[in-house]
Short mmCIF file of C-alpha atoms in Angstrom, two decimals:
data_model
loop_
_atom_site.label_atom_id
_atom_site.label_comp_id
_atom_site.label_asym_id
_atom_site.label_seq_id
_atom_site.Cartn_x
_atom_site.Cartn_y
_atom_site.Cartn_z
CA MET A 1 0.00 0.00 0.01
CA GLY A 2 1.27 3.48 -0.88
CA ALA A 3 1.59 6.69 1.03
CA CYS A 4 -0.83 7.32 3.89
CA THR A 5 -1.70 10.75 5.31
CA VAL A 6 -3.54 11.42 8.56
CA LEU A 7 -6.00 14.31 8.50
CA ILE A 8 -6.66 15.47 12.05
CA LEU A 9 -9.78 17.58 12.53
CA ALA A 10 -9.12 20.19 15.22
CA GLY A 11 -11.53 22.93 14.25
CA GLY A 12 -14.19 22.42 16.93
CA THR A 13 -14.97 24.92 19.68
CA GLY A 14 -15.76 22.30 22.33
CA THR A 15 -18.74 24.11 23.84
CA ARG A 16 -19.69 21.16 26.06
CA MET A 17 -16.33 21.43 27.82
CA GLY A 18 -17.36 24.81 29.24
CA SER A 19 -13.93 26.30 28.59
CA GLU A 20 -12.95 29.37 26.60
CA THR A 21 -10.05 27.32 25.23
CA PRO A 22 -11.11 24.68 22.68
CA LYS A 23 -10.72 21.23 24.21
CA GLN A 24 -8.05 20.15 21.73
CA TYR A 25 -5.69 22.77 23.18
CA LEU A 26 -6.34 22.03 26.85
CA ASP A 27 -3.49 20.58 28.91
CA LEU A 28 -3.45 16.80 29.26
CA SER A 29 -0.78 15.91 31.82
CA GLY A 30 1.91 18.15 30.36
CA ALA A 31 0.93 18.31 26.68
CA ALA A 32 -2.04 19.66 24.73
CA VAL A 33 -4.72 17.12 23.78
CA LEU A 34 -3.92 17.77 20.11
CA ARG A 35 -0.18 17.20 20.63
CA ARG A 36 -0.83 13.81 22.21
CA THR A 37 -3.07 12.89 19.29
CA ILE A 38 -0.43 13.90 16.76
CA ASP A 39 2.31 12.02 18.65
CA ALA A 40 0.23 8.83 18.60
CA PHE A 41 0.26 8.86 14.79
CA ARG A 42 3.89 9.99 14.53
CA ALA A 43 4.88 6.85 16.42
CA HIS A 44 3.21 4.51 13.90
CA PRO A 45 5.44 3.25 11.06
CA GLY A 46 2.53 3.07 8.61
CA ILE A 47 1.92 6.83 8.65
CA ASP A 48 3.80 8.99 6.15
CA ASP A 49 2.34 12.44 6.69
CA ILE A 50 0.09 14.40 9.06
CA SER A 51 -2.11 17.40 8.23
CA VAL A 52 -4.28 19.33 10.72
CA VAL A 53 -7.46 21.32 10.16
CA ILE A 54 -7.97 24.12 12.70
CA GLY A 55 -10.61 26.72 13.44
CA PRO A 56 -10.37 30.38 12.46
CA GLY A 57 -8.37 32.29 15.05
CA ASP A 58 -6.80 29.15 16.54
CA LYS A 59 -3.38 29.55 14.92
CA PRO A 60 -1.57 30.82 18.08
CA ALA A 61 -2.92 27.92 20.17
CA TYR A 62 -2.08 25.48 17.37
CA ASP A 63 1.49 26.79 17.07
CA ALA A 64 2.01 26.36 20.82
CA ALA A 65 0.63 22.81 20.77
CA VAL A 66 2.82 21.59 17.90
CA SER A 67 5.98 23.49 18.82
CA GLY A 68 9.08 21.65 17.57
CA LEU A 69 7.21 19.50 15.04
CA ASP A 70 7.81 19.75 11.32
CA LEU A 71 4.23 19.73 10.02
CA PRO A 72 2.62 21.29 6.94
CA ALA A 73 0.79 24.58 7.46
CA PRO A 74 -2.63 23.90 9.02
CA VAL A 75 -5.82 24.15 6.97
CA ILE A 76 -8.55 26.55 8.17
CA GLY A 77 -11.75 24.56 8.59
CA GLY A 78 -15.38 25.27 7.81
CA ALA A 79 -18.60 25.83 9.76
CA ASN A 80 -19.07 22.15 10.68
CA ARG A 81 -17.17 18.90 10.76
CA GLN A 82 -18.08 17.85 7.24
CA GLN A 83 -16.95 21.15 5.74
CA SER A 84 -13.68 20.96 7.69
CA ALA A 85 -12.99 17.44 6.49
CA HIS A 86 -13.78 18.47 2.90
CA LYS A 87 -11.44 21.46 3.08
CA GLY A 88 -8.70 19.27 4.55
CA LEU A 89 -9.08 16.71 1.77
CA GLU A 90 -9.01 19.38 -0.93
CA ALA A 91 -5.78 20.71 0.56
CA LEU A 92 -4.25 17.22 0.25
CA GLU A 93 -5.08 16.87 -3.44
CA ALA A 94 -1.71 18.24 -4.54
CA ARG A 95 0.05 15.55 -2.49
CA ARG A 96 -2.37 12.81 -3.60
CA PRO A 97 -1.74 10.17 -0.91
CA ASP A 98 -3.03 6.70 -1.70
CA THR A 99 -4.96 6.51 1.57
CA VAL A 100 -6.08 8.97 4.22
CA LEU A 101 -7.08 8.45 7.84
CA ILE A 102 -9.48 11.10 9.20
CA HIS A 103 -9.29 11.46 12.96
CA ASP A 104 -10.82 13.60 15.70
CA ALA A 105 -8.22 15.76 17.46
CA ALA A 106 -9.96 15.08 20.79
CA ARG A 107 -9.22 11.30 20.65
CA PRO A 108 -5.65 11.35 22.04
CA PHE A 109 -5.42 7.67 22.96
CA VAL A 110 -5.72 6.03 19.57
CA ASP A 111 -3.45 2.99 19.72
CA GLY A 112 -1.14 1.45 17.19
CA ASP A 113 -3.18 -1.75 16.87
CA THR A 114 -6.34 0.17 15.93
CA ILE A 115 -4.42 2.19 13.34
CA GLY A 116 -2.95 -1.05 11.99
CA ARG A 117 -6.36 -2.71 11.65
CA VAL A 118 -7.73 0.27 9.70
CA LEU A 119 -4.71 0.27 7.38
CA ALA A 120 -4.99 -3.47 6.82
CA ALA A 121 -8.67 -3.19 5.88
CA LEU A 122 -7.86 -0.55 3.28
CA ARG A 123 -5.91 -3.15 1.32
CA THR A 124 -9.28 -4.72 0.48
CA TYR A 125 -11.95 -2.07 1.00
CA ASP A 126 -12.42 1.56 -0.01
CA ALA A 127 -13.12 2.57 3.59
CA ALA A 128 -12.68 1.25 7.12
CA LEU A 129 -14.31 2.20 10.42
CA PRO A 130 -13.02 1.27 13.89
CA ALA A 131 -15.99 0.60 16.14
CA LEU A 132 -17.15 -1.17 19.28
CA PRO A 133 -20.34 -3.24 19.57
CA VAL A 134 -23.08 -1.68 21.72
CA SER A 135 -23.34 -3.72 24.93
CA ASP A 136 -25.71 -1.59 27.02
CA THR A 137 -29.49 -1.76 26.74
CA LEU A 138 -30.75 1.19 24.71
CA LYS A 139 -33.83 3.27 25.57
CA ARG A 140 -35.52 5.93 23.47
CA GLY A 141 -36.51 8.93 25.55
CA VAL A 142 -39.72 10.89 25.01
CA GLY A 143 -40.21 14.51 26.02
CA PHE A 144 -38.22 16.63 28.45
CA PRO A 145 -37.62 15.69 31.17
CA ALA A 146 -37.54 12.42 29.29
CA VAL A 147 -39.46 9.28 30.08
CA VAL A 148 -38.82 5.90 28.47
CA GLY A 149 -40.71 5.56 25.26
CA GLU A 150 -39.35 2.22 24.08
CA THR A 151 -36.45 -0.20 24.30
CA VAL A 152 -34.30 -0.15 21.18
CA ALA A 153 -32.85 -3.45 19.93
CA ARG A 154 -29.04 -3.29 20.11
CA ASP A 155 -28.38 -6.20 17.76
CA GLY A 156 -25.95 -5.16 15.04
CA LEU A 157 -25.33 -1.71 16.52
CA TRP A 158 -21.80 -0.34 16.80
CA ARG A 159 -20.23 2.76 18.36
CA ALA A 160 -18.19 4.52 15.68
CA GLN A 161 -14.69 5.80 16.42
CA THR A 162 -11.86 7.34 14.44
CA PRO A 163 -9.48 7.20 12.59
CA GLN A 164 -11.77 6.38 9.72
CA GLY A 165 -9.72 5.21 6.77
CA PHE A 166 -10.32 5.73 3.06
CA ARG A 167 -8.84 5.45 -0.37
CA PHE A 168 -8.05 9.09 -0.95
CA GLU A 169 -9.61 9.57 -4.38
CA ALA A 170 -12.79 7.78 -3.28
CA ILE A 171 -13.42 9.88 -0.17
CA LEU A 172 -12.51 13.14 -1.90
CA GLY A 173 -15.06 12.38 -4.61
CA ALA A 174 -17.65 11.41 -2.00
CA HIS A 175 -17.18 14.70 -0.14
CA ARG A 176 -17.52 16.68 -3.34
CA LYS A 177 -20.83 14.96 -4.05
CA ALA A 178 -22.01 15.59 -0.46
CA ALA A 179 -21.19 19.31 -0.45
CA GLY A 180 -24.08 21.19 1.16
CA ALA A 181 -25.32 18.19 3.16
CA GLU A 182 -24.42 17.67 6.82
CA PHE A 183 -23.22 14.22 7.87
CA THR A 184 -21.91 13.47 11.36
CA ASP A 185 -18.85 11.51 10.24
CA ASP A 186 -16.90 10.66 7.11
CA THR A 187 -18.06 7.06 6.76
CA ALA A 188 -21.61 8.45 6.46
CA VAL A 189 -20.33 10.52 3.53
CA ALA A 190 -18.77 7.37 2.08
CA GLU A 191 -21.95 5.35 2.56
CA ALA A 192 -23.99 8.01 0.75
CA ALA A 193 -21.58 7.70 -2.19
CA GLY A 194 -22.06 3.94 -2.30
CA LEU A 195 -18.68 2.97 -0.85
CA VAL A 196 -18.46 -0.23 1.18
CA VAL A 197 -17.15 0.47 4.68
CA ALA A 198 -15.41 -2.33 6.57
CA LEU A 199 -15.88 -2.55 10.34
CA VAL A 200 -12.73 -3.23 12.37
CA GLU A 201 -12.23 -3.54 16.10
CA GLY A 202 -11.83 -0.27 18.01
CA ASN A 203 -10.51 0.37 21.50
CA GLU A 204 -12.33 1.52 24.67
CA ASP A 205 -9.55 3.98 25.49
CA ASN A 206 -9.97 5.65 22.11
CA PHE A 207 -12.79 7.85 23.41
CA LYS A 208 -13.53 11.43 22.48
CA VAL A 209 -12.74 14.06 25.10
CA THR A 210 -15.96 16.09 25.16
CA THR A 211 -16.89 16.98 28.75
CA PRO A 212 -14.94 17.91 31.91
CA ALA A 213 -15.50 14.33 33.14
CA ASP A 214 -13.92 13.03 29.91
CA LEU A 215 -10.92 15.29 30.47
CA GLU A 216 -10.43 13.98 34.00
CA ARG A 217 -10.64 10.41 32.70
CA ALA A 218 -8.10 11.28 30.01
CA ARG A 219 -5.72 12.77 32.59
CA ARG A 220 -5.90 9.59 34.67
CA ILE A 221 -5.04 7.52 31.61
CA ALA A 222 -2.22 9.87 30.58
CA ASP A 223 -0.74 9.72 34.09
CA ALA A 224 -0.94 5.93 34.08
CA MET A 225 0.69 5.77 30.63
CA LYS A 226 3.76 7.55 31.89
CA GLY A 227 4.75 4.21 33.34
CA GLU A 228 8.44 3.70 34.06
CA THR A 229 11.63 4.90 32.48
CA ARG A 230 14.08 2.31 31.23
CA ILE A 231 17.68 3.06 30.26
CA GLY A 232 19.68 1.26 27.60
CA ASN A 233 23.32 1.52 26.54
CA GLY A 234 24.91 0.74 23.21
CA PHE A 235 28.55 0.55 22.07
CA ASP A 236 30.03 -0.22 18.68
CA VAL A 237 33.36 -0.02 16.86
CA HIS A 238 34.23 -0.11 13.17
CA ALA A 239 37.64 0.07 11.55
CA PHE A 240 38.55 2.32 8.66
CA GLY A 241 38.98 0.66 5.27
CA ASN A 242 39.55 1.79 1.70
CA GLY A 243 37.06 2.60 -1.01
CA HIS A 244 33.95 2.81 1.15
CA GLN A 245 31.60 5.65 1.96
CA LEU A 246 31.60 7.04 5.49
CA VAL A 247 28.08 7.28 6.95
CA LEU A 248 27.35 8.43 10.52
CA CYS A 249 23.78 8.70 11.82
CA GLY A 250 22.59 8.29 8.26
CA VAL A 251 24.58 11.34 7.09
CA GLN A 252 27.16 10.78 4.32
CA ILE A 253 30.44 12.47 5.20
CA GLN A 254 33.24 13.26 2.77
CA HIS A 255 36.38 11.49 3.95
CA ASP A 256 39.31 9.70 2.32
CA ARG A 257 38.39 6.46 4.09
CA GLY A 258 35.18 4.70 4.97
CA LEU A 259 34.30 2.20 7.71
CA GLU A 260 34.35 -1.55 7.24
CA GLY A 261 31.27 -3.56 8.14
CA HIS A 262 28.70 -6.06 6.93
CA SER A 263 26.00 -3.37 6.56
CA ASP A 264 26.79 0.27 5.71
CA ALA A 265 28.96 0.30 8.90
CA ASP A 266 27.16 3.29 10.45
CA VAL A 267 28.84 2.87 13.83
CA ALA A 268 26.89 5.73 15.42
CA MET A 269 23.48 4.44 14.38
CA HIS A 270 24.44 0.93 15.51
CA ALA A 271 25.21 2.23 18.98
CA VAL A 272 21.88 4.07 19.17
CA THR A 273 20.01 0.98 17.95
CA ASP A 274 21.61 -1.22 20.59
CA ALA A 275 20.81 1.36 23.27
CA LEU A 276 17.13 1.30 22.34
CA LEU A 277 17.05 -2.49 22.16
CA GLY A 278 18.79 -2.64 25.52
CA ALA A 279 16.20 -0.34 27.11
CA ILE A 280 13.46 -2.89 26.36
CA ALA A 281 15.70 -5.95 26.92
CA ALA A 282 15.26 -7.05 23.28
CA GLY A 283 18.77 -8.31 22.53
CA ASP A 284 21.11 -6.52 20.16
CA ILE A 285 21.41 -5.78 16.46
CA GLY A 286 23.10 -9.10 15.79
CA SER A 287 20.17 -11.08 17.21
CA HIS A 288 17.73 -9.30 14.89
CA PHE A 289 19.96 -8.84 11.84
CA PRO A 290 22.69 -11.53 11.96
CA PRO A 291 25.87 -10.50 10.08
CA SER A 292 26.06 -14.07 8.78
CA ASP A 293 22.87 -13.45 6.80
CA PRO A 294 23.80 -12.18 3.29
CA GLN A 295 20.53 -10.22 2.93
CA TRP A 296 21.90 -7.56 5.33
CA LYS A 297 25.15 -7.05 3.39
CA GLY A 298 25.40 -3.33 2.63
CA ALA A 299 21.99 -2.66 4.21
CA PRO A 300 21.30 0.92 5.36
CA SER A 301 21.47 1.05 9.14
CA ARG A 302 18.28 3.10 9.34
CA MET A 303 16.50 -0.25 8.84
CA PHE A 304 17.92 -1.43 12.17
CA LEU A 305 16.99 1.78 13.96
CA GLU A 306 13.46 1.79 12.52
CA HIS A 307 13.06 -1.81 13.70
CA ALA A 308 14.06 -0.89 17.26
CA ALA A 309 11.67 2.07 17.28
CA LYS A 310 8.85 -0.15 16.00
CA LEU A 311 9.45 -2.67 18.80
CA ILE A 312 9.21 0.12 21.37
CA ALA A 313 6.02 1.52 19.83
CA GLY A 314 4.56 -1.99 19.73
CA ARG A 315 4.92 -2.17 23.51
CA GLY A 316 3.14 1.14 23.92
CA GLY A 317 6.41 2.85 24.75
CA SER A 318 7.95 6.14 23.68
CA ILE A 319 11.52 7.35 23.33
CA SER A 320 12.34 10.09 25.83
CA ASN A 321 15.83 10.99 24.66
CA VAL A 322 19.04 9.70 23.08
CA ASP A 323 22.58 10.72 24.06
CA LEU A 324 25.28 9.70 21.54
CA THR A 325 29.05 10.13 21.82
CA ILE A 326 31.27 9.53 18.78
CA VAL A 327 34.94 8.82 19.53
CA CYS A 328 37.40 9.55 16.73
CA GLU A 329 40.41 11.63 15.69
CA GLU A 330 38.88 12.17 12.26
CA PRO A 331 36.68 13.31 10.62
CA LYS A 332 35.47 16.41 12.45
CA ILE A 333 31.96 15.79 13.77
CA GLY A 334 30.98 19.36 14.63
CA PRO A 335 30.08 20.49 11.10
CA HIS A 336 27.69 17.53 10.74
CA ARG A 337 26.21 17.50 14.25
CA ASP A 338 22.87 19.18 13.45
CA ALA A 339 22.31 17.03 10.35
CA MET A 340 23.02 13.89 12.42
CA ARG A 341 20.58 14.95 15.13
CA GLN A 342 17.86 15.67 12.58
CA SER A 343 18.47 12.38 10.77
CA LEU A 344 18.03 10.39 13.96
CA ALA A 345 14.99 12.50 14.92
CA ASP A 346 13.31 11.82 11.57
CA ILE A 347 13.87 8.09 11.86
CA LEU A 348 12.78 7.85 15.49
CA ARG A 349 9.91 10.32 15.01
CA ILE A 350 10.88 12.44 17.98
CA ASP A 351 11.93 16.06 18.17
CA ALA A 352 15.61 16.80 17.52
CA SER A 353 15.73 18.57 20.91
CA ARG A 354 15.58 15.08 22.47
CA ILE A 355 18.76 13.94 20.73
CA ALA A 356 22.32 14.85 21.68
CA VAL A 357 25.30 14.13 19.45
CA LYS A 358 28.72 14.72 21.01
CA ALA A 359 32.24 14.03 19.82
CA THR A 360 35.47 13.42 21.65
CA THR A 361 38.96 11.97 21.10
CA THR A 362 41.17 9.66 23.13
CA GLU A 363 44.10 12.12 23.06
CA LYS A 364 45.96 10.02 20.45
CA LEU A 365 45.70 6.90 22.61
CA GLY A 366 44.42 3.52 21.40
CA PHE A 367 43.10 2.53 18.00
CA THR A 368 40.84 5.60 17.74
CA GLY A 369 43.78 7.80 18.70
CA ARG A 370 45.80 6.22 15.88
CA ALA A 371 42.86 7.01 13.52
CA GLU A 372 42.36 3.32 12.79
CA GLY A 373 38.58 3.49 13.29
CA ILE A 374 35.62 5.07 15.04
CA ALA A 375 33.84 4.08 18.24
CA ALA A 376 30.40 5.20 19.38
CA GLN A 377 28.56 4.96 22.66
CA ALA A 378 24.89 5.74 23.16
CA THR A 379 22.43 5.94 26.03
CA ALA A 380 18.67 5.98 25.47
CA ALA A 381 15.76 6.53 27.84
CA VAL A 382 12.45 4.85 26.98
CA ARG A 383 9.08 5.23 28.70
CA ILE A 384 7.16 1.96 28.99
CA PRO A 385 3.59 1.72 30.35
#
């Protein structure tokens, strides 16, 4: 399946919250609700791009919530949810992703498994809806104050959630046909256009923060998710050889010698990968990518780092920070430091402010002092629920 963009709808005013600040910008245990929602998708390897639709006048609050993230400029939404989704989809037309997931900004606890189920369904269907079966008895109220008018059969009824997934061209066309109508969610727009919508399993924690009670529930979950911090260390060494490229942290560096190794010999990225694997007690690079296996010969080391990050995300964890020290007499690391930090940040899907890249020498002592190779040592902190 090709490129997938997430369209996050953050244009609501949240009147039921009773706050002057829209609910998507309220604090949720140290981060805005919207920021937590964005971070949930940034941690998923199946997501390529994220676009946000905001309300008129919300740009300052939006900028504060996404500070440090490299996101496209937000789209200004319409008068209701359907109009906002339509405007967001039209803004994506130039990028033309293969699939799009449309998600409510006020659902900050969407989990990787739910995202994965929606993506998997889109391999077969034009649309997919995460939902939960209705388990409570349903009553129809009459009048106000209401009295029970009848009991409603719950057989076959589901509670719809987001992200709702679509083939991009199909949902854009459906929204264009539905312009002027007012549907409550995007699968209703798809249904009206004749698209078949697959139901996939949702998650109880993927609720929409709507009322003050919801916000308190969300804060309890966010506090519980902080879990514990685990620390991992990684160390690697590669010798200089002839006729090879020199790559450190995924950045190609001009030098008269490269490093020898079975893969691309990115000693710095290997150290970071082992630090992350160590933090979750998941072995080392060699146990996941044996050097005796010819398929990894010359492989880019970002594959190893992406694999470690995916294992952490699969356990519901997040990477707090990475501290990398490169030990060498040559080349000079300083001119490449910012590029290295950004390269690691892009792969790990965390802000570059959480990554440190330092360089030192051994004062001409040992094999690094004799410029025979490069060593790297990394420490990583990971939060695990």
